[in-house]
Coordinates of C-alpha atoms in Angstrom, one line a residue:
Chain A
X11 CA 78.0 109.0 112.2
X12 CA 76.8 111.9 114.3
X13 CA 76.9 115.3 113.2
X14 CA 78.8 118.1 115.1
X15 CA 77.6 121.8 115.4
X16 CA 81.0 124.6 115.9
X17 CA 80.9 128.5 116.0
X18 CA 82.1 129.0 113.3
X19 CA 84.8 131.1 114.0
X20 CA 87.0 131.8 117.7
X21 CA 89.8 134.5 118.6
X22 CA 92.1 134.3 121.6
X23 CA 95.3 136.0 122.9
X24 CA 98.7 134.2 123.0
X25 CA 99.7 132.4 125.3
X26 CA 96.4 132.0 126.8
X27 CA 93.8 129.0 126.4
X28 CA 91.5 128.6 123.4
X29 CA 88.8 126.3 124.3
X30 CA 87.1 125.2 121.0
X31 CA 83.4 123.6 121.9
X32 CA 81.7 120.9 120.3
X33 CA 78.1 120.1 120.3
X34 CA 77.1 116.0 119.5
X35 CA 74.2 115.4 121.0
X36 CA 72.9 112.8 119.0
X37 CA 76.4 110.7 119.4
X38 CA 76.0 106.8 120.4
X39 CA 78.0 104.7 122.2
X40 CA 80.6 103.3 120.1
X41 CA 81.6 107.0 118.4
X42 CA 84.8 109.0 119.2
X43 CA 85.4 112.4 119.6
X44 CA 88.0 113.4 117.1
X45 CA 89.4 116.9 116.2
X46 CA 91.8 117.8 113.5
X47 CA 92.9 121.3 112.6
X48 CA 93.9 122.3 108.9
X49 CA 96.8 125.6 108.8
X50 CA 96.1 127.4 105.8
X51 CA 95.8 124.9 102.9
X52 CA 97.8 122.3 104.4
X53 CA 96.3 118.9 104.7
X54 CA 94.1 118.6 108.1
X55 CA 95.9 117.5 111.2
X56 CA 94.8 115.1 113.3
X57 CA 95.2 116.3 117.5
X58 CA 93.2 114.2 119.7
X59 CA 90.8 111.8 120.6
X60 CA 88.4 110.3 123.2
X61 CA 85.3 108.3 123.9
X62 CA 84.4 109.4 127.3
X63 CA 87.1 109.6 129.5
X64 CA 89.3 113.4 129.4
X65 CA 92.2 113.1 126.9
X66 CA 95.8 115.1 127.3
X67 CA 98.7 114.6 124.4
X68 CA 101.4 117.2 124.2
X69 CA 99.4 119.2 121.5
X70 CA 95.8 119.7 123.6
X71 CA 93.0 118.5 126.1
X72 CA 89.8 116.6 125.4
X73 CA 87.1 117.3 127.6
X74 CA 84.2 115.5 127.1
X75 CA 80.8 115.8 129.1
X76 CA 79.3 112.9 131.1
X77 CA 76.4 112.5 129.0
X78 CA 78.8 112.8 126.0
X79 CA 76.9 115.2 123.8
X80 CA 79.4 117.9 124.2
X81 CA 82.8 118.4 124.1
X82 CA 85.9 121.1 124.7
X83 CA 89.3 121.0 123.0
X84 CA 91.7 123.2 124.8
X85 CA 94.6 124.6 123.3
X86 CA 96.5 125.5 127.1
X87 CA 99.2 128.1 125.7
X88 CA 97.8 129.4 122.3
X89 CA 100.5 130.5 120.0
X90 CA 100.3 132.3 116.8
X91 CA 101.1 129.0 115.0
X92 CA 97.9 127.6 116.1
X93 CA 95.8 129.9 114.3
X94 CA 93.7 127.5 111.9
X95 CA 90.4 126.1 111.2
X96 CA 90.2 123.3 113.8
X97 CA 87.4 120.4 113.1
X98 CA 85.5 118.0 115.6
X99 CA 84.4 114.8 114.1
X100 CA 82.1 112.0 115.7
X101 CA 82.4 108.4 114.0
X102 CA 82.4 104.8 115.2
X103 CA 85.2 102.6 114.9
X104 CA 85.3 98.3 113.6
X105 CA 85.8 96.9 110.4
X106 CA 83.9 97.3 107.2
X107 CA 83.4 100.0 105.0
X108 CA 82.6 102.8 107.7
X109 CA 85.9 102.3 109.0
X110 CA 87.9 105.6 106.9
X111 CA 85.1 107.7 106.5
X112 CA 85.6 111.1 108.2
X113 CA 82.8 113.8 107.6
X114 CA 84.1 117.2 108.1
X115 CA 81.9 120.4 108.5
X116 CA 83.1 123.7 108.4
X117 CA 85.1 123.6 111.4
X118 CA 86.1 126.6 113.4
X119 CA 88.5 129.5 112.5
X120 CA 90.4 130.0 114.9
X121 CA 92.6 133.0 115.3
X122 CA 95.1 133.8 117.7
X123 CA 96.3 137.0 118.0
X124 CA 99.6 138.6 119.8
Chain B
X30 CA 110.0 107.7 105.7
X31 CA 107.9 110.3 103.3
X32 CA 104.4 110.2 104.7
X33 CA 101.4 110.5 102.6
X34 CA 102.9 112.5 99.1
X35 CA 101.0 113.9 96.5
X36 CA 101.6 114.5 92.2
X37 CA 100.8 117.1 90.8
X38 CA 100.6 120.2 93.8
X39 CA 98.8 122.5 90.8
X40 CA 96.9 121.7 88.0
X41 CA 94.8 123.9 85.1
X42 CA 92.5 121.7 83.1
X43 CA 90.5 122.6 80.1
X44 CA 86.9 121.7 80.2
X45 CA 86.6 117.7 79.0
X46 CA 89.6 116.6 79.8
X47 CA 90.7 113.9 81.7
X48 CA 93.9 113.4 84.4
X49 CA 94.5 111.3 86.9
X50 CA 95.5 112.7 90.7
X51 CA 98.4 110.8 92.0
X52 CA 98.4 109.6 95.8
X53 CA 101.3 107.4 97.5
X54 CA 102.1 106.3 101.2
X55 CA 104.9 104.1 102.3
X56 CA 103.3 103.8 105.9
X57 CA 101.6 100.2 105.2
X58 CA 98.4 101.3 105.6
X59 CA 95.5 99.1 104.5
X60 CA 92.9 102.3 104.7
X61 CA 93.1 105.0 101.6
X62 CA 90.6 108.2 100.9
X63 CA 90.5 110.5 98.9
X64 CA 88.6 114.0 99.6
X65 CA 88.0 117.1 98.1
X66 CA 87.7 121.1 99.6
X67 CA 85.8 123.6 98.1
X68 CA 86.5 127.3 99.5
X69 CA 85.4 128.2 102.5
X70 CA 83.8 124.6 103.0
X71 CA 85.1 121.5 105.3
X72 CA 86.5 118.1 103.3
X73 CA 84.4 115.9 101.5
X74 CA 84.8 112.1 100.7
X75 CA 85.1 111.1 97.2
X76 CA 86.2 107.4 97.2
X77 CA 88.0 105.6 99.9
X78 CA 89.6 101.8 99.7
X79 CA 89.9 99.4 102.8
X80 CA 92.5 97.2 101.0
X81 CA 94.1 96.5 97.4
X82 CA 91.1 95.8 95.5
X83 CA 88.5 97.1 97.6
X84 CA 86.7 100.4 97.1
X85 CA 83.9 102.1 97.4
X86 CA 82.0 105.6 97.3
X87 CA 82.1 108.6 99.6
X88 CA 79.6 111.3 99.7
X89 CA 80.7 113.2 96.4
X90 CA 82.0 110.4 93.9
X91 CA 80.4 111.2 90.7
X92 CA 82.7 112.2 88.1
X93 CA 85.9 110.3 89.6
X94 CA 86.8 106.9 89.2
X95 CA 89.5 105.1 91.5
X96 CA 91.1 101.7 91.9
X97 CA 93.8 100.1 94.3
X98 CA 95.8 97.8 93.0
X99 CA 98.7 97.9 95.7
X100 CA 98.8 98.9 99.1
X101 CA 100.3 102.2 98.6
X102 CA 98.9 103.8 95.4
X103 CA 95.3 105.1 95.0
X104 CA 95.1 107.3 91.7
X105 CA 92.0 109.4 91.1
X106 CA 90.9 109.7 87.9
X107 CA 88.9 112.7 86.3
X108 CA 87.2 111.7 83.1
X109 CA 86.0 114.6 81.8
X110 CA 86.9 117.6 83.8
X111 CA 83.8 120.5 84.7
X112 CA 84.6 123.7 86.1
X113 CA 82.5 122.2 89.3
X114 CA 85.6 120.2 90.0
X115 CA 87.8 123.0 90.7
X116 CA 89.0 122.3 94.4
X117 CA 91.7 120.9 96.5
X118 CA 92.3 117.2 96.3
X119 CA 93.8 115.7 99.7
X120 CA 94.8 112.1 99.9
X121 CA 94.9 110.3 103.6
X122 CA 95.5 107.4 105.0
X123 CA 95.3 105.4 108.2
X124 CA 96.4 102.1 109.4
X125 CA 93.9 99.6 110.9
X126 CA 94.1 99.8 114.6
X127 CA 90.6 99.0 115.7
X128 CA 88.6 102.2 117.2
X129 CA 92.4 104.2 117.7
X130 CA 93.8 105.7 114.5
X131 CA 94.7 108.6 112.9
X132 CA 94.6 110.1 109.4
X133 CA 97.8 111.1 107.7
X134 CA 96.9 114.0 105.0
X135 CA 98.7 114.2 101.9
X136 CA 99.5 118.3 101.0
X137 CA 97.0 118.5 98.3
X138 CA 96.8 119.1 95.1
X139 CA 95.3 122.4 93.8
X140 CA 92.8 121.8 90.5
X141 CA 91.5 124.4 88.0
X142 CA 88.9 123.8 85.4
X143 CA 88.4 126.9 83.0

């Protein structure tokens, strides 16, 4: 699986955007973009998605660049509640005993402040 | 419909001694893993199954045995506790939907080894 490079940490004002970046530039074809975010201690939360195409779910936007080896996740409203360490993963998909296996670095802290 | 769940949340061992980390879903899912988060430091994989039966090693397994008998439990065992193990366990799980799935995070369970 590819490895990911993050600042390692990000502030932003309410109820403006956070846009977390994402550096992958050794990604292949078959890997996704994922990103999770972890609150506190709380087990990590899975957001979004995408393999090359822009994502949008009710949580956050996926952009990801056209040669793929970068990608933004964008928060559109940040609220306090989304202050947490927030993780992009890279990791192809099928069957067999890659399939489960997410490797996490150390993410960024984000913090949103009123 | 309780997700992912957890037993114990807290745990102090003594040096040497042995437990076993309980992990449950009642989602159906074939895919089980089990990581572990040092302060300050993203997840690591442990052990992970693809099925009842089936397992095999993460990054970080030594010192921790697993099985899967069923579909929804996957114990991890400590068999002889070292202060190095002090961390968070978190127990996930995903269901096997070809390159789109998400994993569901159990709420961890905080280990001390004095």
């Amino acid at each position: 699986d590819a490895k990911t490079t993050q600042p390692t940490s990000m502030d932003c004002a309410e109820g403006r955007a956070a846009n977390l970046p994402c550096n992958h530039s050794t990604i292949s074809g078959n890997e996704y973009v994922y990103w999770y975010r972890q609150i506190h201690s709380q087990g990590p939360q899975y957001i979004i998605h995408g393999l090359k195409n822009n994502e949008t779910n009710e949580m956050a936007s996926l952009i990801i660049t056209e040669d793929r080896k970068s990608s933004t996740l964008i928060l559109p409203h940040a609220t306090l509640r989304d202050t947490a360490v927030y993780y992009c993963i890279v990791r192809g998909f099928g069957r067999g005993s890659t399939l489960g296996r997410l490797y996490f670095g150390r993410g960024t802290q984000l913090t949103v402040w009123p | 419909n309780a997700g992912v769940t957890q037993t114990p949340k807290f745990q102090v061992l003594k040096t040497g001694q042995s437990m076993t980390l309980q992990c449950a879903q009642d989602m159906n899912h074939e895919y089980m893993s089990w990581y572990r988060q040092d302060p300050g430091m993203g997840l690591r994989l442990i052990h992970y199954s693809v099925g009842a039966g089936i397992t095999d090693q993460g990054e970080v397994p030594n010192g921790y045995n697993v099985s899967r008998s069923t579909t929804e439990d996957f114990p991890l065992r400590l068999l002889s506790a070292a202060p190095s193990q002090t961390s968070v366990y978190f127990c996930a799980t995903h269901g096997d939907r070809g390159a789109d799935y998400e994993q569901y995070f159990g709420p961890g369970t905080r280990l001390t080894v004095t």
